[in-house]
Coordinates of C-alpha atoms in Angstrom, one line a residue:
Q11 CA -56.7 130.0 4.5
S12 CA -58.0 132.8 2.1
M13 CA -58.0 132.0 -1.6
V14 CA -56.3 134.2 -4.2
P15 CA -59.0 135.8 -6.2
W16 CA -59.2 134.4 -9.7
K17 CA -59.3 138.0 -11.0
V18 CA -55.8 138.6 -9.6
I19 CA -54.4 135.5 -11.2
G20 CA -55.8 136.5 -14.6
V21 CA -54.2 139.9 -14.5
A22 CA -50.8 138.4 -13.6
A23 CA -51.0 135.9 -16.4
S24 CA -52.0 138.5 -18.9
A25 CA -49.1 140.7 -17.8
L26 CA -46.6 137.8 -18.2
I27 CA -47.9 137.0 -21.6
G28 CA -47.6 140.6 -22.6
M29 CA -44.0 140.8 -21.4
R30 CA -43.0 137.7 -23.5
V31 CA -44.7 139.2 -26.6
A32 CA -42.8 142.5 -26.1
V33 CA -39.5 140.7 -25.7
K34 CA -40.0 138.7 -28.9
I35 CA -40.9 141.9 -30.8
L36 CA -37.8 143.6 -29.5
Q37 CA -35.6 140.6 -30.5
R38 CA -37.0 140.7 -34.0
R39 CA -36.3 144.4 -34.4
Q40 CA -32.7 144.0 -33.1
A41 CA -32.1 141.1 -35.6
K42 CA -33.4 143.2 -38.5
A43 CA -31.2 146.1 -37.4
F44 CA -28.1 143.8 -37.3
A45 CA -29.0 142.4 -40.7
A46 CA -29.3 145.8 -42.2
A47 CA -26.0 147.0 -40.7
P48 CA -23.6 144.0 -40.5
V49 CA -20.4 144.2 -38.5
T50 CA -17.4 145.3 -40.6
M51 CA -14.5 142.9 -40.3
V52 CA -11.1 144.6 -40.4
P53 CA -9.0 142.7 -43.0
R54 CA -5.8 141.0 -41.9
R55 CA -2.5 142.1 -43.4
T56 CA 0.6 140.0 -43.5
G57 CA 4.1 141.5 -43.9
V58 CA 6.9 139.6 -45.6
L59 CA 10.5 140.7 -45.2
L60 CA 13.1 139.2 -47.6
V61 CA 16.7 139.8 -46.5
N62 CA 20.0 139.2 -48.3
T63 CA 23.6 139.9 -47.2
G64 CA 24.3 143.3 -48.7
T65 CA 26.2 145.2 -51.4
P66 CA 28.1 148.6 -51.6
D67 CA 26.1 151.6 -52.7
S68 CA 28.4 152.0 -55.7
T69 CA 31.8 150.6 -57.0
A70 CA 33.7 153.6 -55.5
V71 CA 36.5 152.4 -53.2
S72 CA 35.0 154.5 -50.3
D73 CA 31.6 152.8 -50.6
V74 CA 33.2 149.3 -50.8
R75 CA 35.3 150.1 -47.8
K76 CA 32.2 151.2 -45.9
Y77 CA 30.4 148.0 -46.8
L78 CA 33.3 145.8 -45.8
R79 CA 33.6 147.5 -42.5
Q80 CA 30.0 147.0 -41.6
F81 CA 29.9 143.4 -42.9
L82 CA 33.1 142.1 -41.3
T83 CA 32.7 143.8 -37.9
D84 CA 29.6 141.7 -37.4
G85 CA 30.5 139.3 -34.5
R86 CA 28.7 136.5 -36.2
V87 CA 30.8 136.8 -39.3
I88 CA 34.2 137.2 -37.7
D89 CA 33.8 135.7 -34.3
L90 CA 36.6 137.4 -32.5
P91 CA 36.4 139.6 -29.4
F92 CA 35.4 143.2 -30.4
I93 CA 38.8 144.9 -30.1
P94 CA 40.8 142.4 -32.2
R95 CA 38.0 142.1 -34.6
W96 CA 37.8 145.9 -35.0
C97 CA 41.5 146.2 -35.5
L98 CA 41.6 143.3 -38.0
V99 CA 38.8 144.7 -40.1
N100 CA 39.5 148.5 -39.9
L101 CA 43.3 148.4 -40.0
I102 CA 44.0 145.4 -42.3
I103 CA 41.1 143.9 -44.3
A104 CA 39.1 147.0 -45.3
P105 CA 42.1 149.2 -46.2
F106 CA 43.8 146.5 -48.2
R107 CA 40.8 144.8 -49.8
S108 CA 38.7 147.8 -50.7
F109 CA 40.5 148.5 -54.0
S110 CA 40.5 144.9 -55.3
S111 CA 36.9 144.4 -54.3
S112 CA 36.0 147.6 -56.0
Q113 CA 37.5 146.3 -59.3
S114 CA 35.5 143.0 -58.9
Y115 CA 32.3 144.9 -58.4
K116 CA 32.9 146.8 -61.5
R117 CA 32.9 143.6 -63.5
I118 CA 29.3 142.8 -62.5
W119 CA 27.8 146.3 -62.0
T120 CA 25.0 147.2 -64.4
E121 CA 22.9 150.3 -65.1
R122 CA 20.6 149.0 -62.4
G123 CA 23.5 148.6 -60.0
S124 CA 24.4 145.4 -58.1
P125 CA 22.7 142.2 -59.3
L126 CA 22.3 141.0 -55.8
K127 CA 20.2 144.1 -55.1
F128 CA 18.1 144.3 -58.2
H129 CA 17.4 140.6 -58.4
G130 CA 16.2 140.8 -54.8
M131 CA 14.0 143.8 -55.5
D132 CA 12.6 142.1 -58.6
T133 CA 11.8 139.0 -56.6
A134 CA 10.0 141.1 -53.9
A135 CA 7.9 142.9 -56.6
L136 CA 6.9 139.6 -58.2
L137 CA 6.1 138.0 -54.9
Q138 CA 3.9 141.0 -54.0
A139 CA 2.0 140.6 -57.3
E140 CA 1.5 136.9 -56.6
L141 CA 0.3 137.4 -53.0
G142 CA -2.0 140.3 -53.5
E143 CA -3.0 143.5 -51.6
T144 CA -3.6 141.8 -48.2
Y145 CA 0.2 141.3 -48.1
K146 CA 3.0 143.8 -47.8
V147 CA 6.3 142.5 -49.2
A148 CA 9.6 144.3 -48.5
F149 CA 13.2 143.6 -49.4
A150 CA 16.3 144.6 -47.4
M151 CA 20.0 144.0 -47.0
R152 CA 21.6 143.0 -43.7
Y153 CA 24.4 145.5 -44.5
Q154 CA 24.0 148.8 -46.3
N155 CA 20.9 149.6 -48.4
P156 CA 18.0 149.1 -48.5
S157 CA 18.4 148.7 -44.7
M158 CA 16.5 146.4 -42.5
D159 CA 15.6 149.3 -40.2
D160 CA 13.8 151.1 -43.1
A161 CA 12.1 148.1 -44.4
L162 CA 10.8 147.1 -41.0
A163 CA 9.7 150.6 -40.2
E164 CA 7.6 150.5 -43.5
L165 CA 6.0 147.2 -42.4
Y166 CA 5.3 148.5 -38.9
D167 CA 3.6 151.7 -40.3
S168 CA 1.4 149.5 -42.6
G169 CA -0.1 147.9 -39.5
V170 CA 0.7 144.2 -40.3
D171 CA -0.9 141.5 -38.1
H172 CA 1.5 138.8 -39.0
L173 CA 5.2 139.4 -39.9
I174 CA 7.2 136.8 -41.7
L175 CA 11.0 136.9 -42.0
I176 CA 12.7 135.0 -44.8
P177 CA 16.5 135.3 -44.9
L178 CA 17.6 134.6 -48.4
F179 CA 20.0 131.8 -47.3
P180 CA 18.6 128.3 -47.9
Q181 CA 21.3 126.7 -45.7
Y182 CA 21.5 128.1 -42.2
T183 CA 24.7 129.5 -40.8
S184 CA 25.2 131.9 -37.9
A185 CA 27.1 134.3 -40.1
S186 CA 24.2 134.7 -42.6
A187 CA 20.7 133.7 -41.6
G188 CA 21.7 133.8 -37.9
S189 CA 22.9 137.4 -38.2
V190 CA 19.7 138.5 -40.1
I191 CA 17.5 136.9 -37.4
D192 CA 19.6 138.4 -34.6
R193 CA 19.3 141.9 -36.1
F194 CA 15.6 141.5 -36.9
F195 CA 14.7 140.8 -33.2
K196 CA 16.9 143.6 -32.0
I197 CA 14.9 146.0 -34.2
V198 CA 11.4 144.7 -33.4
S199 CA 12.2 144.6 -29.7
D200 CA 11.7 148.4 -29.6
W201 CA 8.3 148.2 -31.2
W202 CA 5.3 149.0 -29.0
R203 CA 2.9 147.0 -31.2
L204 CA 4.2 143.5 -31.7
P205 CA 2.4 141.4 -34.4
H206 CA 2.5 137.6 -34.7
I207 CA 6.0 136.8 -35.9
S208 CA 7.2 133.8 -38.0
V209 CA 10.8 133.2 -39.0
V210 CA 12.1 130.8 -41.7
S211 CA 15.6 129.9 -40.6
T212 CA 16.4 127.2 -43.3
Y213 CA 14.6 125.7 -46.3
C214 CA 17.3 123.9 -48.2
M215 CA 15.2 120.7 -48.4
D216 CA 12.0 122.5 -49.4
T217 CA 10.5 120.7 -52.4
N218 CA 9.8 124.0 -54.3
Y219 CA 13.4 125.3 -53.7
L220 CA 14.8 122.0 -55.1
K221 CA 12.4 122.1 -58.0
A222 CA 13.5 125.7 -58.8
W223 CA 17.1 124.5 -59.1
E224 CA 16.1 121.6 -61.2
V225 CA 14.2 123.8 -63.7
V226 CA 17.1 126.3 -63.9
G227 CA 19.8 123.6 -64.3
R228 CA 18.2 121.1 -66.6
K229 CA 18.9 123.0 -69.9
Y230 CA 22.5 123.4 -68.9
L231 CA 22.9 119.7 -68.2
A232 CA 21.7 119.0 -71.7
E233 CA 24.3 121.2 -73.4
H234 CA 27.2 118.8 -72.9
K235 CA 28.2 115.4 -71.6
F236 CA 29.9 116.8 -68.5
D237 CA 32.7 114.9 -66.8
R238 CA 31.8 116.3 -63.4
V239 CA 29.0 118.3 -61.8
V240 CA 30.1 120.4 -58.8
F241 CA 27.8 122.0 -56.2
S242 CA 29.8 124.9 -54.7
Y243 CA 28.8 126.6 -51.5
H244 CA 30.1 129.7 -49.7
G245 CA 32.6 128.4 -47.2
I246 CA 32.7 129.1 -43.4
P247 CA 35.4 128.4 -40.8
E248 CA 35.2 124.9 -39.4
R249 CA 35.0 126.4 -35.9
H250 CA 31.6 128.0 -36.9
V251 CA 30.3 124.5 -37.5
M252 CA 31.7 123.2 -34.2
K253 CA 30.2 126.1 -32.2
G254 CA 26.7 125.0 -33.4
N255 CA 27.4 121.3 -32.6
C256 CA 24.5 119.5 -31.0
G257 CA 25.5 117.2 -28.2
N258 CA 29.1 116.6 -29.4
Y259 CA 27.6 114.9 -32.5
C260 CA 29.8 116.6 -35.2
R261 CA 32.7 114.7 -36.7
M262 CA 33.2 117.0 -39.6
S263 CA 32.8 114.1 -42.0
D264 CA 30.2 112.4 -44.3
A265 CA 29.6 109.9 -41.4
C266 CA 27.6 112.6 -39.5
C267 CA 26.5 114.8 -42.4
S268 CA 25.2 112.6 -45.2
E269 CA 21.7 111.9 -43.7
P270 CA 19.4 114.4 -42.1
N271 CA 18.7 114.0 -38.4
A272 CA 17.8 116.0 -35.2
N273 CA 21.5 116.5 -34.4
N274 CA 22.7 117.9 -37.8
K275 CA 19.6 119.9 -38.9
F276 CA 21.4 123.2 -38.2
C277 CA 24.8 122.0 -39.4
Y278 CA 25.8 124.0 -42.4
R279 CA 28.1 121.3 -43.8
A280 CA 25.3 118.7 -43.5
Q281 CA 22.8 120.9 -45.1
C282 CA 25.1 121.6 -48.1
I283 CA 25.8 117.9 -48.6
Q284 CA 22.1 117.0 -48.4
T285 CA 21.2 119.8 -50.8
S286 CA 23.7 118.5 -53.3
K287 CA 22.3 115.0 -53.0
A288 CA 18.7 116.1 -53.4
I289 CA 19.3 118.2 -56.5
A290 CA 21.6 115.5 -58.1
E291 CA 18.9 112.9 -57.6
R292 CA 16.4 115.1 -59.5
F293 CA 18.8 114.9 -62.4
G294 CA 19.4 111.2 -62.1
L295 CA 23.1 111.7 -61.2
Q296 CA 24.9 108.9 -59.5
P297 CA 27.2 109.6 -56.4
D298 CA 30.3 109.3 -58.5
Q299 CA 29.2 111.9 -61.0
Y300 CA 29.0 114.9 -58.6
E301 CA 30.6 116.4 -55.6
T302 CA 30.2 119.2 -53.0
A303 CA 32.9 121.9 -52.6
F304 CA 33.3 125.2 -50.7
Q305 CA 34.6 128.6 -51.9
S306 CA 35.4 132.1 -50.8
R307 CA 37.8 131.3 -48.1
L308 CA 39.1 134.3 -46.1
G309 CA 42.2 134.1 -43.9
K310 CA 44.4 131.1 -43.0
D311 CA 42.1 129.3 -40.5
P312 CA 40.8 126.0 -41.6
W313 CA 37.5 126.3 -43.5
L314 CA 35.1 123.7 -44.7
K315 CA 36.7 121.3 -47.2
P316 CA 37.2 120.5 -50.0
Y317 CA 38.2 124.0 -51.2
M318 CA 36.8 124.7 -54.6
Q319 CA 40.0 126.2 -55.8
D320 CA 42.0 123.0 -55.0
R321 CA 39.5 120.9 -56.9
I322 CA 40.4 122.5 -60.2
D323 CA 43.8 120.7 -60.4
A324 CA 42.1 117.5 -59.2
F325 CA 39.6 117.6 -62.0
L326 CA 42.3 118.0 -64.7
E327 CA 44.4 115.2 -63.1
K328 CA 41.5 112.9 -63.5
G329 CA 40.9 114.0 -67.1
W330 CA 37.7 115.8 -66.2
K331 CA 37.7 118.6 -68.8
K332 CA 34.0 119.5 -68.9
V333 CA 32.6 120.7 -65.6
L334 CA 29.2 122.1 -64.7
V335 CA 28.9 124.2 -61.6
F336 CA 25.9 124.9 -59.4
S337 CA 25.9 127.4 -56.5
P338 CA 22.9 126.4 -54.3
S339 CA 23.8 128.6 -51.4
F340 CA 23.3 131.8 -53.5
V341 CA 19.7 132.5 -54.6
A342 CA 20.9 135.6 -56.6
D343 CA 24.0 136.1 -58.6
C344 CA 26.7 138.2 -57.0
L345 CA 30.5 138.5 -56.7
E346 CA 30.9 135.0 -55.5
T347 CA 29.0 133.4 -58.4
T348 CA 29.6 135.6 -61.4
V349 CA 33.2 136.7 -60.7
E350 CA 34.7 134.0 -58.5
L351 CA 33.0 130.9 -60.0
G352 CA 32.1 132.2 -63.4
M353 CA 35.2 134.2 -64.3
E354 CA 38.2 133.5 -62.0
Y355 CA 37.9 129.8 -61.6
K356 CA 36.9 129.4 -65.2
E357 CA 40.0 131.3 -66.4
E358 CA 42.2 129.1 -64.2
F359 CA 40.6 125.9 -65.4
M360 CA 40.8 126.8 -69.1
E361 CA 44.4 128.0 -68.8
K362 CA 45.4 124.7 -67.3
G363 CA 43.8 122.7 -70.1
G364 CA 40.1 122.5 -69.4
E365 CA 37.6 122.6 -72.2
V366 CA 34.2 123.5 -70.8
W367 CA 33.4 125.3 -67.5
T368 CA 29.7 126.2 -67.3
L369 CA 28.2 128.1 -64.4
V370 CA 24.4 127.6 -63.9
P371 CA 22.9 131.0 -63.0
S372 CA 21.4 131.5 -59.6
L373 CA 17.6 131.5 -59.1
N374 CA 17.5 135.3 -59.3
A375 CA 13.8 136.3 -59.9
S376 CA 12.8 133.1 -61.8
P377 CA 9.1 132.1 -61.6
E378 CA 9.9 128.9 -59.8
W379 CA 11.8 130.8 -57.1
V380 CA 9.0 133.3 -56.6
H381 CA 6.5 130.3 -56.4
C382 CA 8.8 128.7 -53.8
L383 CA 8.6 131.9 -51.6
K384 CA 4.9 132.3 -52.1
E385 CA 4.2 128.7 -50.9
M386 CA 6.4 129.3 -47.9
V387 CA 4.4 132.4 -46.9
L388 CA 1.0 130.7 -47.5
Q389 CA 2.0 127.6 -45.5
L390 CA 3.0 129.9 -42.6
E391 CA -0.3 131.6 -42.9
R392 CA -2.1 128.3 -42.6
C393 CA -0.2 127.3 -39.4

């Protein structure tokens, strides 16, 4: 066999060494180029949408009628088939209630308009300042203005990567948070670009939410030695609770509502009772010093009990003449808090012999409430 000449082997080895040296030089030049011109990372942007129920555009009867029609024709609010619901709202409720509701709105209307609206806008602005420029915070109403359609369009145009929906209802009901979530997904279902989406459906046992009520309420508790502390929540028909029943668990009593568990975590009555207990414990109140009641009943169907209006006579019969009232289902003052609880029930109580009826203001745009929302958002960002 012929031997490969040593000269050929030497040339091949030299070529191989030369190629390796050339590769290393090229790699070093590329590394320097990348170091000189680093890749620009596109910053993430998170959108936050806060949504409350709604309010008329003004106190004019026509605007109030328009609001009532939109609000009450929602099938999650009045859960009747469409035709009887439409007839009930448009032929009976809206025509006959528009004037009286208009007068009620005039009692709370300010230069800035409806408190429910401007407290919500203030909260959104403060939350925006807390979160910074990598977030886009918007505020909307489920009914009327500012609309969810407009707010979501604004968030969509800003190119958010993550969209967080926070209905401003701490305790979940289908008629409030459920309706907002339903409408939200109907709107975004038409989007071509869909970001990551997070929804907060209930937060009534959130530590920061409870702390916010503690801070707001403590100074009022110190004003008098109250005979009774009442936690009043917006009422709903009992059938709404039963329709959300998990596995036939609901008994509409403290036996199934007093302690949180997997079967009652979306039960409105259970959430209200547990919220009352959690806030009361922060004040050191004993079970015989406070109670839970429900207000704003509409129609003759059975709603959650006890009815707040019925409790007024009961307080006086027991000699409880100094009453402190919280409204934990309302994060901003509105007709139901300022007028119903703070004026109408107070007038009745005082006329019948009561001495002190004090309503604790809602969270509105308090620093503790803004902090609560901020922590909710940041926690969802970390998930």
